[in-house]
Structure formats: structure tokens, C-alpha cells
Amino acid sequence: MIEYRFLSHAKINWRLHIGSLRSDGYHNIITVMQKISLGDEVRVFFPASEDVVTCSESIPTDKNSPLMKALHLIREIKPSLKRFCFEIQILKRIPQQSGLGGASSNAGTLLRVLNKLLKLGLDEKELVKIAIQLGSDVPFFASDYVFALVRGKGEVIVPIPDPPQREVVLVCPSFGISTAWAYQAWDLKVGTSQSFREKDEWNNVLVVESEDSLLRDVHNDFEEVVFASYPELFSYKRKLYQAGCEKAFLSGSGSTLVGVLPQENHRTKNTIMELFRDEPVRIVFCRTLCQEPALPAFL
């Protein structure tokens, strides 16, 4: 049996704009995503006697789970894989329902890794076709890009050059937020036919001229509805600014807040730990990724 081990990285959303509800039940979105150093550790063993997924935390692992569906869908395109079974073990480090894309990263990264590992020869279009069936964030994780504009329902991925290399802090509350709930709350407040608010929002989001322009235009539509229902998250955002972060924002639909640390950040880190000492949160310091880590050889 061969063992393969890799990290399934989390993501943050520098910008996230919600558009109208589509006929397929998804919303059009425009978002700028970047992968970060925090990630789940994934081990894949094959050939195994049967497909099985185990995890250090309670997540769906049955045949309808994203990882099992990923194996099924990739076999539909590559029937030669039907003779192989896989055992997948996940050590979770990305909090669930945190807006950091944990489950989507697991599924998308598995597709990308198996494609390269087993030399399946799937091009980007074929990977996206599989990945979008598993969730709107999955195509980004199935791609080789660490910094990209993502639009449509998540199936259009445009890489952006010169990804920012910054240290960030994640404030992860003790509770998660359902993405489905967040979209329903948005629809109740704004309406299902709402277009993007800015006339030329597409162009504004697409153009990331520099790190300064990226930080200047940080935005997340979900904050409007999430902070109304979870006011403690807004207080956490204020504390991040109080500590000296250059920017603070919600990632995805939450519940994680992201703080961009200044270049000289030792004092800021200490202040963050002090301000959040009595809060029911997990504090994680990590970095944005500037390139996809090279895949190691089989173990």
C-alpha cells in the first residue's frame, strides 16, 4: 500500500460581492481569494480494500460527502480508476463553518493531487467540471492558483499576478455559520434579484494593481447580514483594528475574522492575545501563500 500526505490549505476572501440568484439555486458572485498557510493534513492510502474516509473531527464521511463524491465523479471521467479504492484520513486544523473553505479545500485539493499523482491528464476545464458539482469554492482549490478572481457561481477562475505576501491573524469563534443561512439572510434583506451594487464592480474587482489597492478595497457583502445576527463578530473586528491591524474583515460567510498584520507586528500580536484573552475564540497566526507548494513524492 502506498501512502501520500499533503496539506489542504484554507483560503481568505479579500473581496466578496454577491449578485442575483441564479436559476440553478446559486448566487452569482465576484470574489478575490487567496490560499493561506493554515491547512488540514490529508493522508491517502491506496490501493485499499474499500473507499473510506476518516477524520479527527465529526464531518460527513458517507457516500454523499464531498470527498466520496469527488472519488465517484473522477472515476466517471477516468473509468480506469474504478479498479482502485482509497483510504483517506484527515487531521482537521481548519475550523468547520468558518468561511475558510475547509470541506471545499479537502475535496478540491484531493482532485488536484490525484490528477497529478496518478498522471490522469485532466486539464483545468475537466477539473472545474468535476469540482463545481461539489461546491462553489471547490474549483478554486482544484486549481493551481493561490490568488485569483472567482466569479459566476465559482466556476470561472482568473489568476491574479503578484499575490500579496502578508502575515495575517485568524479569529475563529467557538461557533460556525452556515453558508446557506448567510445567503438566505442576504436574500431576505436585499432581495434575490439584486445585481452587483457598483455599476462597474466587475472591473473594480478584476483590477488588483498593487497590494495597496487590494488592501484599500477590502470588502465582504456578508458582513452586512452576519454582523446584524452575530454582533460579537463586529466587536472582534473592532478589536483587531484596536490592536493595530491594517485591515480586518470577515472571510466568506464567516464565522472567522481576518486581520492583516503590519510588517513590524510583534507588538500587534501581543496586543491581540491580550484583547482576546477572555473571548471564546481560537487565535491563529499564519501567512498568505504566494505559490502552490510542490507536491512531495510518494511515502
mmCIF file of N, CA and C in Angstrom, residues 7-14 34-39 94 100 140-141 146 166 168 170 251 256 258 284 286-290 293:
data_model
loop_
_atom_site.group_PDB
_atom_site.id
_atom_site.type_symbol
_atom_site.label_atom_id
_atom_site.label_comp_id
_atom_site.label_asym_id
_atom_site.label_seq_id
_atom_site.Cartn_x
_atom_site.Cartn_y
_atom_site.Cartn_z
ATOM 1 N N LEU A 7 -1.006 18.870 2.469
ATOM 2 C CA LEU A 7 -1.828 19.841 3.182
ATOM 3 C C LEU A 7 -2.947 20.337 2.270
ATOM 4 N N SER A 8 -4.108 20.462 2.847
ATOM 5 C CA SER A 8 -5.282 21.012 2.170
ATOM 6 C C SER A 8 -5.488 22.409 2.754
ATOM 7 N N HIS A 9 -5.038 23.438 2.010
ATOM 8 C CA HIS A 9 -4.942 24.785 2.557
ATOM 9 C C HIS A 9 -6.289 25.493 2.643
ATOM 10 N N ALA A 10 -6.417 26.358 3.643
ATOM 11 C CA ALA A 10 -7.577 27.230 3.780
ATOM 12 C C ALA A 10 -7.436 28.425 2.840
ATOM 13 N N LYS A 11 -8.490 29.249 2.765
ATOM 14 C CA LYS A 11 -8.467 30.469 1.947
ATOM 15 C C LYS A 11 -9.075 31.616 2.723
ATOM 16 N N ILE A 12 -8.773 32.826 2.266
ATOM 17 C CA ILE A 12 -9.471 34.019 2.749
ATOM 18 C C ILE A 12 -10.038 34.748 1.541
ATOM 19 N N ASN A 13 -11.065 35.541 1.762
ATOM 20 C CA ASN A 13 -11.683 36.350 0.697
ATOM 21 C C ASN A 13 -11.333 37.811 0.939
ATOM 22 N N TRP A 14 -10.485 38.365 0.071
ATOM 23 C CA TRP A 14 -10.151 39.782 0.177
ATOM 24 C C TRP A 14 -11.336 40.659 -0.230
ATOM 25 N N GLN A 34 -7.449 34.039 -1.759
ATOM 26 C CA GLN A 34 -6.040 33.663 -1.643
ATOM 27 C C GLN A 34 -5.900 32.532 -0.639
ATOM 28 N N LYS A 35 -5.089 31.553 -0.987
ATOM 29 C CA LYS A 35 -4.831 30.458 -0.064
ATOM 30 C C LYS A 35 -3.858 30.926 1.011
ATOM 31 N N ILE A 36 -3.973 30.307 2.198
ATOM 32 C CA ILE A 36 -3.121 30.664 3.324
ATOM 33 C C ILE A 36 -2.427 29.415 3.853
ATOM 34 N N SER A 37 -1.458 29.625 4.738
ATOM 35 C CA SER A 37 -0.617 28.506 5.179
ATOM 36 C C SER A 37 -1.346 27.521 6.081
ATOM 37 N N LEU A 38 -2.408 27.954 6.756
ATOM 38 C CA LEU A 38 -3.194 27.028 7.574
ATOM 39 C C LEU A 38 -3.814 25.968 6.686
ATOM 40 N N GLY A 39 -3.734 24.705 7.102
ATOM 41 C CA GLY A 39 -4.330 23.650 6.284
ATOM 42 C C GLY A 39 -4.574 22.376 7.063
ATOM 43 N N ILE A 94 -8.498 23.313 10.053
ATOM 44 C CA ILE A 94 -9.367 24.404 9.603
ATOM 45 C C ILE A 94 -10.711 24.251 10.304
ATOM 46 N N LEU A 100 -13.462 29.628 5.822
ATOM 47 C CA LEU A 100 -12.094 29.402 5.343
ATOM 48 C C LEU A 100 -12.015 28.285 4.309
ATOM 49 N N PHE A 140 -11.720 26.545 -7.179
ATOM 50 C CA PHE A 140 -10.531 27.319 -6.810
ATOM 51 C C PHE A 140 -9.486 26.419 -6.166
ATOM 52 N N PHE A 141 -9.915 25.534 -5.275
ATOM 53 C CA PHE A 141 -8.974 24.643 -4.605
ATOM 54 C C PHE A 141 -8.453 23.550 -5.534
ATOM 55 N N VAL A 146 -3.026 30.269 -6.351
ATOM 56 C CA VAL A 146 -3.146 30.618 -4.933
ATOM 57 C C VAL A 146 -3.840 31.957 -4.742
ATOM 58 N N ARG A 166 1.699 38.370 3.067
ATOM 59 C CA ARG A 166 1.419 39.055 4.329
ATOM 60 C C ARG A 166 1.177 38.046 5.437
ATOM 61 N N VAL A 168 -1.115 37.181 8.578
ATOM 62 C CA VAL A 168 -2.476 37.502 8.999
ATOM 63 C C VAL A 168 -2.792 36.766 10.289
ATOM 64 N N LEU A 170 -6.097 34.986 12.299
ATOM 65 C CA LEU A 170 -7.465 34.490 12.184
ATOM 66 C C LEU A 170 -8.083 34.450 13.575
ATOM 67 N N SER A 251 -14.147 36.496 6.528
ATOM 68 C CA SER A 251 -13.802 35.629 5.404
ATOM 69 C C SER A 251 -15.013 34.799 5.007
ATOM 70 N N THR A 256 -15.126 33.305 10.707
ATOM 71 C CA THR A 256 -13.768 33.764 11.004
ATOM 72 C C THR A 256 -13.537 35.211 10.575
ATOM 73 N N VAL A 258 -10.525 37.996 9.786
ATOM 74 C CA VAL A 258 -9.132 38.038 9.348
ATOM 75 C C VAL A 258 -8.568 39.413 9.656
ATOM 76 N N VAL A 284 -5.204 32.236 15.466
ATOM 77 C CA VAL A 284 -4.227 31.548 14.614
ATOM 78 C C VAL A 284 -3.459 32.593 13.813
ATOM 79 N N CYS A 286 -0.870 33.101 10.746
ATOM 80 C CA CYS A 286 -0.416 32.360 9.574
ATOM 81 C C CYS A 286 -0.043 33.349 8.468
ATOM 82 N N ARG A 287 0.293 32.821 7.290
ATOM 83 C CA ARG A 287 0.725 33.671 6.183
ATOM 84 C C ARG A 287 -0.103 33.358 4.934
ATOM 85 N N THR A 288 -0.201 34.342 4.064
ATOM 86 C CA THR A 288 -0.784 34.092 2.756
ATOM 87 C C THR A 288 0.221 33.314 1.908
ATOM 88 N N LEU A 289 -0.267 32.520 0.973
ATOM 89 C CA LEU A 289 0.604 31.744 0.084
ATOM 90 C C LEU A 289 0.859 32.531 -1.200
ATOM 91 N N CYS A 290 2.096 32.489 -1.653
ATOM 92 C CA CYS A 290 2.458 33.162 -2.906
ATOM 93 C C CYS A 290 2.628 32.175 -4.049
ATOM 94 N N PRO A 293 2.585 25.007 -2.892
ATOM 95 C CA PRO A 293 3.731 24.189 -2.507
ATOM 96 C C PRO A 293 3.892 22.984 -3.437
#
